[in-house]
Short mmCIF file of C-alpha atoms and ligand atoms in Angstrom, two decimals:
data_model
loop_
_atom_site.label_atom_id
_atom_site.label_comp_id
_atom_site.label_asym_id
_atom_site.label_seq_id
_atom_site.Cartn_x
_atom_site.Cartn_y
_atom_site.Cartn_z
CA MET A 283 101.52 69.35 111.90
CA VAL A 284 98.48 67.21 112.81
CA PRO A 285 99.46 63.58 113.47
CA PRO A 286 97.88 60.84 111.33
CA LYS A 287 94.92 59.01 112.83
CA VAL A 288 94.30 55.47 113.97
CA VAL A 289 90.81 54.12 114.65
CA LEU A 290 90.77 51.97 117.79
CA ALA A 291 88.13 49.37 118.72
CA TYR A 292 87.47 50.62 122.24
CA SER A 293 85.75 48.59 124.95
CA GLY A 294 86.41 50.87 127.91
CA GLY A 295 88.53 48.23 129.62
CA LEU A 296 92.09 48.57 130.83
CA ASP A 297 93.86 47.23 127.69
CA THR A 298 92.13 49.48 125.19
CA SER A 299 92.34 52.49 127.54
CA VAL A 300 96.09 52.09 127.93
CA ALA A 301 96.35 51.66 124.16
CA ILE A 302 95.23 55.26 123.62
CA PRO A 303 98.30 57.05 125.09
CA TRP A 304 100.51 54.16 123.92
CA LEU A 305 99.50 54.67 120.28
CA ARG A 306 100.18 58.39 120.67
CA GLU A 307 103.58 57.95 122.32
CA GLU A 308 104.94 54.89 120.52
CA LYS A 309 103.39 55.32 117.07
CA GLY A 310 102.77 59.08 116.90
CA LEU A 311 99.10 58.57 116.07
CA ASP A 312 95.97 60.42 117.16
CA VAL A 313 93.40 57.93 118.39
CA VAL A 314 89.76 57.93 117.31
CA ALA A 315 87.88 55.49 119.56
CA VAL A 316 84.99 53.41 118.23
CA THR A 317 82.68 51.45 120.51
CA VAL A 318 80.11 49.25 118.86
CA ASP A 319 76.96 48.29 120.74
CA VAL A 320 76.37 44.61 119.99
CA GLY A 321 74.18 44.16 123.05
CA GLN A 322 76.85 44.12 125.76
CA PRO A 323 75.39 45.42 129.01
CA VAL A 324 77.63 48.46 129.52
CA ASP A 325 76.95 52.16 129.84
CA LEU A 326 78.12 53.37 126.44
CA GLU A 327 78.06 57.05 127.39
CA ARG A 328 80.51 56.29 130.18
CA VAL A 329 82.68 54.36 127.75
CA ARG A 330 82.68 57.29 125.34
CA ALA A 331 83.61 59.71 128.14
CA LYS A 332 86.39 57.38 129.30
CA ALA A 333 87.87 57.26 125.79
CA ILE A 334 88.14 61.04 125.76
CA ALA A 335 89.48 61.08 129.33
CA SER A 336 92.13 58.57 128.22
CA GLY A 337 93.28 60.92 125.47
CA ALA A 338 91.27 60.01 122.35
CA VAL A 339 90.78 62.94 119.95
CA ALA A 340 87.28 61.66 119.15
CA ALA A 341 85.03 58.85 120.37
CA HIS A 342 82.19 57.29 118.41
CA VAL A 343 79.50 54.96 119.72
CA ALA A 344 77.41 52.99 117.23
CA ASP A 345 74.24 51.07 118.06
CA ALA A 346 74.71 48.00 115.87
CA ARG A 347 72.35 45.60 117.63
CA ALA A 348 69.95 45.26 114.71
CA GLU A 349 72.79 45.09 112.19
CA PHE A 350 74.51 42.41 114.27
CA ALA A 351 71.34 40.34 114.64
CA ASP A 352 70.18 40.63 111.04
CA GLU A 353 73.45 40.45 109.11
CA PHE A 354 75.64 38.22 111.27
CA VAL A 355 73.59 36.23 113.78
CA ALA A 356 70.70 35.40 111.43
CA PRO A 357 72.90 33.78 108.73
CA ALA A 358 74.73 31.85 111.46
CA LEU A 359 71.44 30.66 112.92
CA ARG A 360 70.19 29.57 109.48
CA ALA A 361 73.40 27.52 109.31
CA ASN A 362 72.90 26.22 112.91
CA VAL A 363 76.47 27.28 113.59
CA LEU A 364 78.12 25.54 116.56
CA TYR A 365 81.92 25.41 116.55
CA GLU A 366 83.14 21.96 117.59
CA GLY A 367 79.50 21.09 118.03
CA VAL A 368 78.96 23.29 121.10
CA TYR A 369 79.98 26.95 120.77
CA PRO A 370 77.55 29.28 118.93
CA VAL A 371 80.56 31.50 117.95
CA SER A 372 79.08 34.52 119.72
CA THR A 373 82.36 36.42 120.15
CA ALA A 374 83.61 35.35 116.73
CA LEU A 375 80.49 36.69 114.97
CA ALA A 376 80.79 40.18 116.43
CA ARG A 377 84.40 40.70 115.30
CA PRO A 378 83.76 41.16 111.58
CA LEU A 379 80.91 43.54 112.41
CA ILE A 380 83.19 45.62 114.64
CA GLY A 381 85.85 45.42 111.92
CA ARG A 382 83.39 46.83 109.40
CA HIS A 383 82.64 49.76 111.72
CA LEU A 384 86.34 50.42 112.23
CA VAL A 385 86.87 50.57 108.48
CA ARG A 386 83.86 52.86 107.97
CA VAL A 387 85.13 55.32 110.58
CA ALA A 388 88.70 55.04 109.28
CA ARG A 389 87.47 56.08 105.82
CA ALA A 390 85.37 58.94 107.19
CA GLU A 391 88.26 60.20 109.34
CA GLY A 392 90.97 59.63 106.75
CA ALA A 393 92.84 57.35 109.17
CA VAL A 394 95.96 55.42 108.14
CA ALA A 395 95.42 52.46 110.47
CA VAL A 396 92.99 50.57 112.66
CA ALA A 397 93.85 49.12 116.05
CA HIS A 398 92.41 46.63 118.53
CA GLY A 399 93.24 45.48 122.04
CA CYS A 400 93.75 41.76 121.39
CA THR A 401 96.78 39.87 122.62
CA GLY A 402 98.91 37.59 120.49
CA LYS A 403 97.50 34.36 121.95
CA GLY A 404 93.86 34.46 121.04
CA ASN A 405 91.47 34.12 118.15
CA ASP A 406 90.17 37.66 118.21
CA GLN A 407 93.37 39.15 116.80
CA VAL A 408 93.00 36.84 113.80
CA ARG A 409 89.38 37.90 113.31
CA PHE A 410 90.05 41.64 113.63
CA ASP A 411 93.11 41.54 111.41
CA LEU A 412 91.44 39.45 108.71
CA SER A 413 88.15 41.30 108.68
CA THR A 414 89.71 44.75 108.55
CA THR A 415 92.31 43.90 105.92
CA GLY A 416 89.69 41.86 104.04
CA LEU A 417 87.63 45.05 103.68
CA ALA A 418 90.44 47.59 103.41
CA PRO A 419 93.72 45.95 102.40
CA ASP A 420 95.50 49.33 102.38
CA LEU A 421 94.89 49.98 106.10
CA LYS A 422 97.54 48.97 108.56
CA VAL A 423 96.41 46.97 111.60
CA ILE A 424 98.07 47.69 114.93
CA ALA A 425 97.59 45.50 117.99
CA PRO A 426 99.35 47.31 120.86
CA ALA A 427 98.89 44.43 123.33
CA ARG A 428 100.69 42.16 120.84
CA GLU A 429 103.66 44.50 120.87
CA TRP A 430 104.03 45.73 124.39
CA SER A 431 105.40 43.51 127.13
CA MET A 432 103.28 44.92 129.94
CA HIS A 433 101.48 42.67 132.40
CA ARG A 434 98.35 43.75 134.19
CA ASP A 435 100.22 45.52 137.00
CA ASP A 436 102.39 47.37 134.48
CA GLU A 437 99.28 48.42 132.59
CA ILE A 438 97.70 49.78 135.78
CA ALA A 439 100.87 51.75 136.54
CA TYR A 440 100.97 53.02 132.94
CA ALA A 441 97.31 54.04 133.15
CA GLN A 442 97.84 55.87 136.43
CA ALA A 443 100.91 57.66 135.06
CA HIS A 444 98.78 58.85 132.12
CA GLY A 445 95.80 59.99 134.17
CA ILE A 446 93.52 57.20 133.00
CA PRO A 447 90.81 56.32 135.53
CA VAL A 448 91.37 52.76 136.76
CA GLU A 449 88.40 51.10 138.44
CA ALA A 450 89.85 49.64 141.63
CA THR A 451 86.84 47.38 142.03
CA ARG A 452 87.68 45.44 138.88
CA THR A 453 89.57 42.65 140.57
CA SER A 454 87.76 39.77 138.85
CA PRO A 455 90.17 37.01 137.81
CA TYR A 456 88.02 36.28 134.75
CA SER A 457 88.15 37.67 131.26
CA THR A 458 84.73 38.08 129.71
CA ASP A 459 83.19 39.15 126.43
CA GLU A 460 79.50 39.78 125.88
CA ASN A 461 77.12 40.43 123.03
CA LEU A 462 73.56 39.50 122.07
CA TRP A 463 74.52 35.99 121.04
CA GLY A 464 76.36 35.07 124.24
CA ARG A 465 78.77 35.70 127.06
CA SER A 466 82.22 34.10 127.25
CA VAL A 467 84.33 33.59 130.37
CA GLU A 468 87.94 32.48 130.58
CA CYS A 469 91.00 32.64 132.90
CA GLY A 470 91.22 32.25 136.69
CA ILE A 471 90.28 28.86 138.05
CA LEU A 472 88.76 27.95 134.67
CA GLU A 473 92.30 27.40 133.41
CA ASP A 474 92.16 24.03 135.16
CA PRO A 475 89.90 22.03 132.85
CA ALA A 476 89.49 19.31 135.49
CA ILE A 477 87.63 21.64 137.85
CA GLU A 478 83.92 22.38 137.61
CA PRO A 479 83.29 26.08 136.90
CA PRO A 480 82.32 27.79 140.17
CA GLU A 481 78.89 29.42 140.25
CA GLU A 482 80.50 32.89 140.36
CA VAL A 483 81.62 32.72 136.71
CA TYR A 484 78.02 32.89 135.52
CA GLY A 485 76.49 36.28 134.92
CA TRP A 486 73.48 35.66 132.68
CA THR A 487 72.12 32.34 133.89
CA ARG A 488 70.72 31.08 137.17
CA SER A 489 71.93 27.79 138.44
CA PRO A 490 69.46 25.15 137.15
CA ALA A 491 68.98 24.09 140.77
CA ALA A 492 67.76 27.59 141.64
CA ALA A 493 65.60 27.96 138.53
CA PRO A 494 61.80 28.25 138.92
CA ASP A 495 59.95 25.03 139.73
CA ALA A 496 57.37 25.70 137.03
CA PRO A 497 58.48 25.45 133.39
CA ALA A 498 58.16 28.33 130.92
CA TYR A 499 57.30 28.07 127.24
CA ALA A 500 58.53 30.14 124.33
CA LYS A 501 56.83 30.00 120.94
CA ILE A 502 59.12 31.17 118.16
CA GLY A 503 57.80 32.08 114.72
CA PHE A 504 60.16 31.70 111.76
CA GLU A 505 60.10 33.03 108.21
CA ALA A 506 62.66 31.70 105.76
CA GLY A 507 64.70 30.36 108.69
CA THR A 508 64.78 33.66 110.59
CA PRO A 509 62.87 34.33 113.83
CA VAL A 510 60.15 36.95 113.32
CA SER A 511 57.92 36.58 116.38
CA LEU A 512 57.92 35.49 119.99
CA ASP A 513 54.73 34.15 121.58
CA ASP A 514 52.75 35.34 118.54
CA ARG A 515 54.03 38.91 118.80
CA PRO A 516 56.08 40.08 115.81
CA ALA A 517 59.38 41.62 116.94
CA PRO A 518 62.76 42.59 115.48
CA PHE A 519 65.21 39.70 115.68
CA HIS A 520 67.54 41.48 118.12
CA GLU A 521 64.63 41.96 120.54
CA ILE A 522 63.66 38.30 120.29
CA ILE A 523 67.24 37.37 121.15
CA ALA A 524 67.35 39.73 124.14
CA ALA A 525 64.01 38.42 125.45
CA LEU A 526 65.12 34.78 125.12
CA ASN A 527 68.40 35.54 126.88
CA ARG A 528 66.42 36.86 129.84
CA LEU A 529 63.88 34.02 129.90
CA GLY A 530 66.43 31.30 129.21
CA GLY A 531 68.83 32.76 131.77
CA LEU A 532 66.13 32.71 134.42
CA HIS A 533 65.63 28.98 133.75
CA GLY A 534 69.35 28.19 133.75
CA VAL A 535 69.45 27.44 130.02
CA GLY A 536 72.52 27.83 127.80
CA ARG A 537 75.56 27.05 129.96
CA ILE A 538 78.42 25.58 127.92
CA ASP A 539 81.74 24.20 129.15
CA HIS A 540 84.05 23.93 126.16
CA LEU A 541 87.58 22.56 125.86
CA GLU A 542 88.23 24.57 122.75
CA SER A 543 90.75 24.36 119.91
CA ARG A 544 91.92 27.87 119.10
CA VAL A 545 92.99 29.01 115.64
CA VAL A 546 96.50 29.62 116.97
CA GLY A 547 96.86 25.98 118.01
CA ILE A 548 96.27 26.40 121.73
CA LYS A 549 93.69 24.33 123.60
CA SER A 550 91.75 26.53 126.01
CA ARG A 551 88.94 26.09 128.49
CA GLU A 552 86.01 28.39 127.81
CA VAL A 553 82.72 28.78 129.58
CA TYR A 554 79.82 30.33 127.69
CA GLU A 555 76.33 31.43 128.52
CA CYS A 556 74.19 31.48 125.40
CA PRO A 557 70.53 31.06 126.40
CA ALA A 558 68.96 32.57 123.26
CA ALA A 559 71.41 30.86 120.92
CA SER A 560 70.75 27.45 122.52
CA ILE A 561 66.99 27.88 122.32
CA LEU A 562 66.94 29.28 118.80
CA ILE A 563 69.34 26.78 117.25
CA ASP A 564 67.32 23.87 118.68
CA ALA A 565 64.07 25.45 117.52
CA HIS A 566 65.44 26.16 114.04
CA ARG A 567 66.72 22.62 113.68
CA ALA A 568 63.36 21.26 114.76
CA LEU A 569 61.59 23.28 112.07
CA GLU A 570 64.09 22.19 109.44
CA ALA A 571 63.51 18.56 110.43
CA LEU A 572 59.83 19.10 109.67
CA VAL A 573 60.16 20.80 106.28
CA LEU A 574 63.40 19.58 104.68
CA PRO A 575 64.01 16.18 103.07
CA ARG A 576 66.57 13.84 104.57
CA ASP A 577 69.25 14.32 101.92
CA VAL A 578 69.10 18.12 102.23
CA LEU A 579 69.38 17.92 106.02
CA ASP A 580 72.25 15.53 105.72
CA PHE A 581 74.24 17.55 103.20
CA LYS A 582 73.47 20.79 105.05
CA ARG A 583 75.07 19.41 108.22
CA SER A 584 78.44 19.22 106.49
CA VAL A 585 78.01 22.79 105.23
CA GLU A 586 77.11 23.92 108.74
CA GLN A 587 80.27 22.46 110.15
CA ARG A 588 82.38 24.18 107.53
CA TYR A 589 80.49 27.43 108.11
CA ALA A 590 81.17 27.26 111.86
CA GLY A 591 84.88 26.69 111.33
CA LEU A 592 85.11 29.55 108.90
CA VAL A 593 83.42 32.04 111.25
CA TYR A 594 85.55 30.85 114.15
CA ASP A 595 88.70 31.21 112.06
CA GLY A 596 87.99 34.84 111.18
CA LEU A 597 87.05 34.29 107.53
CA TRP A 598 83.65 36.00 107.56
CA PHE A 599 84.56 38.34 104.71
CA SER A 600 85.48 35.60 102.28
CA PRO A 601 84.15 34.18 99.01
CA LEU A 602 83.60 30.81 100.69
CA ARG A 603 81.28 32.28 103.32
CA GLU A 604 79.27 34.01 100.60
CA ALA A 605 79.00 30.78 98.63
CA LEU A 606 77.94 28.79 101.72
CA ASP A 607 75.35 31.47 102.49
CA ALA A 608 73.92 31.01 99.01
CA PHE A 609 73.54 27.27 99.62
CA VAL A 610 72.06 27.75 103.09
CA GLY A 611 69.72 30.45 101.77
CA ALA A 612 68.41 28.07 99.11
CA THR A 613 67.50 25.56 101.82
CA GLN A 614 65.54 28.09 103.88
CA THR A 615 62.73 29.17 101.55
CA ARG A 616 60.25 26.80 103.26
CA VAL A 617 61.60 27.13 106.80
CA ASP A 618 58.43 28.94 107.91
CA GLY A 619 56.36 28.07 110.92
CA GLU A 620 56.29 27.94 114.69
CA VAL A 621 58.23 26.01 117.28
CA SER A 622 57.37 25.69 120.98
CA VAL A 623 60.21 25.25 123.41
CA LYS A 624 59.85 24.25 127.05
CA LEU A 625 62.38 25.75 129.47
CA PHE A 626 62.86 23.93 132.71
CA LYS A 627 65.75 23.61 135.18
CA GLY A 628 68.58 24.22 132.75
CA ALA A 629 67.10 22.44 129.75
CA ALA A 630 65.38 23.80 126.67
CA ARG A 631 63.38 21.17 124.80
CA VAL A 632 61.38 21.49 121.65
CA VAL A 633 57.90 20.22 122.42
CA GLY A 634 55.93 21.26 119.34
CA ARG A 635 56.35 22.42 115.75
CA ARG A 636 54.11 23.33 112.84
CA SER A 637 54.61 24.63 109.31
CA PRO A 638 52.57 25.21 106.17
CA TYR A 639 55.35 23.27 104.41
CA SER A 640 55.39 20.34 106.83
CA LEU A 641 56.45 17.10 105.16
CA TYR A 642 54.87 15.20 108.02
CA GLN A 643 51.77 13.54 106.54
CA SER A 644 49.63 11.85 109.13
CA GLY A 645 48.08 9.63 106.43
CA LEU A 646 51.54 8.18 105.87
CA ALA A 647 52.86 8.23 109.43
CA THR A 648 49.88 6.93 111.36
CA TYR A 649 49.56 3.42 112.78
CA SER A 650 45.84 4.00 113.27
CA THR A 651 42.92 4.03 110.86
CA GLY A 652 43.36 6.25 107.84
CA ASP A 653 46.75 4.76 106.96
CA GLN A 654 47.46 5.48 103.28
CA PHE A 655 50.90 3.88 103.12
CA ARG A 656 50.93 0.98 100.61
CA ARG A 657 52.51 -1.66 102.83
CA GLU A 658 52.48 -4.30 100.06
CA MET A 659 55.11 -2.23 98.18
CA ALA A 660 57.61 -2.52 101.05
CA GLU A 661 58.76 -6.06 100.31
CA GLY A 662 59.72 -5.26 96.70
CA PHE A 663 61.51 -2.10 97.81
CA ILE A 664 63.52 -4.02 100.39
CA TYR A 665 64.42 -6.73 97.84
CA VAL A 666 66.04 -4.13 95.54
CA TRP A 667 67.47 -1.96 98.32
CA GLY A 668 69.04 -4.99 100.02
CA LEU A 669 70.48 -6.62 96.92
CA PRO A 670 74.05 -5.33 97.42
CA ALA A 671 74.06 -6.53 101.05
CA ARG A 672 72.73 -9.95 100.07
CA THR A 673 75.26 -10.37 97.28
CA TRP A 674 78.10 -9.41 99.60
CA ALA A 675 77.01 -11.86 102.27
CA ALA A 676 76.45 -14.69 99.79
CA VAL A 677 79.88 -14.36 98.18
CA GLY A 678 81.44 -14.85 101.62
CA GLY A 679 84.77 -14.08 103.34
CA PRO A 680 88.34 -13.69 102.05
CA ALA A 681 88.90 -15.59 98.77
CA ALA A 682 91.78 -17.63 100.25
CA SER A 683 89.51 -19.40 102.71
CA ARG A 684 87.08 -20.55 100.04
CA THR A 685 87.42 -23.91 98.29
CA THR A 686 86.66 -24.52 94.66
CA GLU A 687 83.87 -26.81 95.91
CA SER A 688 81.98 -23.82 97.36
CA PRO A 689 78.40 -23.96 96.17
CA PRO A 690 77.45 -21.09 93.84
CA ALA A 691 76.02 -18.17 95.75
CA LYS A 692 72.28 -17.94 95.65
CA LEU A 693 71.56 -14.36 94.79
CA ALA A 694 67.93 -14.14 93.92
N1 LIG B 1077 87.29 31.63 122.84
C1 LIG B 1077 86.19 32.39 122.38
C2 LIG B 1077 86.35 32.72 120.92
O1 LIG B 1077 87.39 32.57 120.41
C3 LIG B 1077 85.94 33.60 123.23
C4 LIG B 1077 86.95 34.69 123.13
C5 LIG B 1077 86.65 35.76 124.12
N2 LIG B 1077 87.34 36.95 123.79
C6 LIG B 1077 87.70 37.84 124.69
N3 LIG B 1077 88.34 38.88 124.25
N4 LIG B 1077 87.47 37.71 125.97
O2 LIG B 1077 85.43 33.12 120.25
#
């Protein structure tokens, strides 16, 4: 009898490689490995071959870079998503996409379960579990690393006993995750939040001190809040992201040191490198500042915060995210134009912006000749606008301290 199948999110690392024979031996399942290309710099053919060498009955590789950029990163950018004000949720955004691929393959293969390599302490387990069950509530989710009690040394021994190739060179104390929207680093010395991250944790960005002495400029073209060109050349969004990661990285842009509040209640210290995300979020905000009225910007900020929390918490496939997307989408119809960003020694600064929908009217803003603002109207406006403040001040302090002889407040 052929065993039932499980579809495993496979990275090629030690945990997910060990999971292949473990799922066979402990759960009696044949493993179909799925590796999704979200822009991580790994050799996917080698990963596929390693899945088979580790005992998978089949191994799929999907190039999802455009899908990731267009369907996950772009909505997050339109919402200027930064969890706790600093983290562009790069890892968190890729999980629902990978979950969707797992479910697709599970359906095609007639699998009974999906599996992932996350431990029981992190956010990613929450995101994988919620996004797969959110799409396919009938599929079981198995997280081998949540069940087994192996430490790294045990895993290496288990791998060797099962003929899985273990790369001896992989002695890095850090745990990393990479995709188009950013690179995350945790563990090792970073677990002491009082200590500055050593230079060796960075993989995408030069130290600002070693960045070029001449600044670089990037001109980003937006349509409806989504980047469509770089330096006047139209390009697919995922290519714009990749190009800005390279350019920003060269100039030391996008390093983030975050004392982060995990979904599972743990505080953790995370270092991120997100050059493109840093540049694009600043540029997008700058364009919004030009074309959106103050009340829309103000209300949108509260939506953005909620959006960030929801993505971080693994609730991508949820009615709330769809409703927030509808709101954000309605704010983006005029977010068209170009933004110039200057990259220099670790900083990315917006230095210019233009839009056909600009609300900036030089006739109103100027202090020079050509001023069209009707200054004489200001005094009347301030009289009405300030009436509550004047009434409050005139009535005075706590009632107990007032005497009946107090003169009547002069209100007008
Ligand atoms: N703390 C970050 C997040 O929750 C990064 C997680 C990195 N994940 C990993 N498997 N290394 O999004």
